[in-house]
Amino acid sequence: MPLQNPRWSGHDRLPPPASSVAPRRASGRAVGGAILALHLLLAGAAGANAPAGAMPVDPPRAQPVAAAFKPADEFERLQFVGRAQPEVATVGLLRYVDTLPVDAPRRLEALMELGSEYVGLNRSDEVEQVAVRVDALAERVPLARPAAMLLRGQWMQTHGEVSKAERQIIEAQALLPATLPDWLRLRLLMNSAFV
């Protein structure tokens, strides 16, 4: 018997594996019918077809409730509010920043959050004002100058000035110390990823 090469078409071709045939060859009616049958089967098993007044097989269970977010402090609460209501959060962040001592590390973090909210709201003047406030902390807080550069880079990146934003981020990275607070490391990674 001569050795035959399997062909891709014709009566001598090899059948495709079963797993790849069904989805491609089934008609829309067949798939729709299978889904409807599965739906009716599952609804019947759940007690949907039970006569009126009869108890279903499994009583419906209450859906698990997600744990409510409980912020640890005012700053976390304002960050949470800022996700849905950035205008409200910016007013609260301005008040919060003014209550903090100038040397407090949380002040720089709050200013960066405020600047990011302004970037999201597309307010260039406010972003620059916050960056100037962050720069003013440079004598007391060593991370202030690179943080201001990151904020300006975020603004530039958001508004299509990618090469300028990249330059700001590279210069900020050069000024950063080896150990960074987690919030600043995360902000740096996010800004670098988008540029």
XYZ file of C-alpha atoms in Angstrom:
195
model
C 0.000 0.000 0.000
C 1.508 3.341 -0.992
C 2.216 5.942 1.688
C -0.257 8.802 1.368
C 0.257 12.337 2.514
C -2.664 13.624 4.535
C -4.328 16.476 2.690
C -5.946 19.550 4.186
C -9.081 19.176 2.060
C -10.890 16.312 0.423
C -12.062 12.915 1.592
C -8.617 11.752 2.798
C -7.985 14.661 5.172
C -7.502 14.140 8.867
C -10.326 15.333 11.097
C -9.488 18.259 13.380
C -9.329 17.692 17.117
C -12.772 17.681 18.729
C -12.066 20.591 21.077
C -11.510 23.018 18.221
C -14.401 21.843 16.040
C -17.422 22.542 18.198
C -17.139 26.301 18.622
C -16.368 26.945 14.958
C -18.867 24.584 13.389
C -21.874 25.017 15.643
C -24.565 27.238 14.207
C -25.963 30.178 16.097
C -29.224 28.337 16.708
C -27.432 25.327 18.141
C -25.362 27.436 20.514
C -28.410 29.505 21.504
C -30.432 26.354 22.083
C -27.688 24.863 24.237
C -27.450 28.023 26.328
C -31.245 28.170 26.733
C -31.384 24.508 27.746
C -28.601 25.017 30.269
C -30.367 28.081 31.657
C -33.670 26.221 32.029
C -31.918 23.263 33.601
C -30.168 25.453 36.157
C -33.331 27.453 36.873
C -35.265 24.218 37.436
C -32.603 22.932 39.817
C -32.755 26.165 41.802
C -36.481 25.794 42.376
C -37.706 28.368 39.867
C -40.309 25.938 38.481
C -41.749 25.087 41.898
C -45.513 25.606 42.327
C -46.701 28.752 44.088
C -46.377 28.547 47.841
C -43.855 25.707 47.692
C -40.470 26.131 49.259
C -37.560 26.087 46.785
C -34.944 23.396 47.218
C -32.274 25.829 48.382
C -33.504 29.050 49.966
C -31.810 32.095 48.477
C -28.825 33.200 50.487
C -27.915 36.766 51.243
C -25.037 38.066 49.196
C -21.860 38.598 51.195
C -21.382 42.229 52.073
C -18.011 43.740 51.274
C -16.252 45.228 54.233
C -16.816 48.958 54.404
C -13.716 51.079 53.998
C -12.665 52.612 57.288
C -9.887 55.158 56.813
C -7.183 55.270 59.452
C -6.929 59.059 59.389
C -8.168 62.182 57.634
C -5.628 61.882 54.818
C -6.785 58.382 53.862
C -10.394 59.559 53.991
C -9.596 62.425 51.627
C -7.771 60.073 49.255
C -10.827 57.828 49.221
C -13.194 60.763 48.615
C -10.928 62.007 45.819
C -11.598 58.918 43.725
C -15.248 59.850 43.288
C -15.356 63.560 44.149
C -12.015 65.201 43.369
C -13.381 68.742 43.805
C -14.456 67.972 47.376
C -11.157 66.237 48.086
C -9.058 69.172 46.885
C -10.795 71.555 49.287
C -10.309 69.079 52.130
C -6.681 68.455 51.190
C -5.943 72.192 51.165
C -7.318 72.485 54.701
C -5.508 69.329 55.808
C -2.133 70.505 54.456
C -2.450 73.784 56.341
C -2.954 71.920 59.640
C 0.297 69.950 59.302
C 3.676 71.173 60.562
C 6.114 72.233 57.849
C 8.573 69.432 58.708
C 5.961 66.652 58.731
C 6.583 63.984 56.081
C 2.824 63.662 55.694
C 2.713 67.283 54.481
C 4.751 66.438 51.379
C 2.597 63.387 50.724
C -0.603 65.432 51.090
C 0.724 68.134 48.765
C 1.579 65.499 46.158
C -1.916 64.045 46.440
C -3.402 67.527 46.087
C -1.287 68.161 42.992
C -2.354 64.845 41.478
C -6.000 65.713 42.054
C -5.435 69.037 40.279
C -3.765 67.209 37.380
C -6.838 65.000 37.112
C -9.093 68.061 37.183
C -6.995 69.725 34.445
C -6.096 72.815 36.488
C -2.660 73.939 35.372
C -2.354 77.022 37.583
C -3.189 75.078 40.733
C -0.747 72.301 39.782
C 2.042 74.845 39.442
C 1.086 76.519 42.739
C 1.292 73.163 44.512
C 4.628 72.398 42.820
C 5.965 75.762 44.048
C 4.756 74.939 47.581
C 6.519 71.579 47.373
C 9.706 73.249 46.092
C 9.573 75.643 49.056
C 9.972 72.647 51.382
C 13.310 71.705 49.778
C 15.440 73.230 52.554
C 13.721 71.184 55.264
C 12.615 68.065 53.365
C 15.192 66.513 51.004
C 12.528 64.742 48.935
C 10.677 67.963 48.113
C 12.577 68.979 44.970
C 12.315 65.572 43.226
C 8.672 65.338 44.318
C 7.902 68.697 42.683
C 9.636 67.509 39.521
C 7.508 64.357 39.533
C 4.366 66.450 39.893
C 5.347 68.671 36.979
C 6.258 65.574 34.966
C 2.837 64.101 35.676
C 1.197 67.287 34.377
C 3.350 67.317 31.238
C 2.740 63.651 30.547
C -1.017 64.101 30.902
C -0.980 66.939 28.386
C 1.119 65.289 25.711
C 4.518 66.770 26.447
C 6.075 63.350 26.830
C 9.705 64.266 26.155
C 9.620 67.073 28.732
C 7.865 64.796 31.215
C 10.473 62.102 30.680
C 13.253 64.615 31.307
C 11.585 65.759 34.555
C 11.219 62.172 35.759
C 14.824 61.272 34.904
C 16.132 64.345 36.725
C 13.908 63.558 39.708
C 15.232 59.992 39.827
C 18.786 61.321 39.879
C 17.992 63.463 42.927
C 16.207 60.745 44.893
C 18.000 59.006 47.759
C 18.430 55.233 47.795
C 15.626 54.698 50.296
C 12.242 56.159 49.436
C 8.910 56.198 51.218
C 6.502 53.709 49.674
C 4.053 56.373 48.509
C 6.774 58.238 46.595
C 8.186 55.036 45.101
C 4.698 54.123 43.869
C 4.139 57.586 42.384
C 7.518 57.412 40.643
C 6.720 53.992 39.188
C 3.320 55.138 37.971
C 4.726 58.255 36.321
C 7.568 56.288 34.724
C 5.181 53.654 33.412
C 3.017 56.162 31.572
C 5.866 58.081 29.945
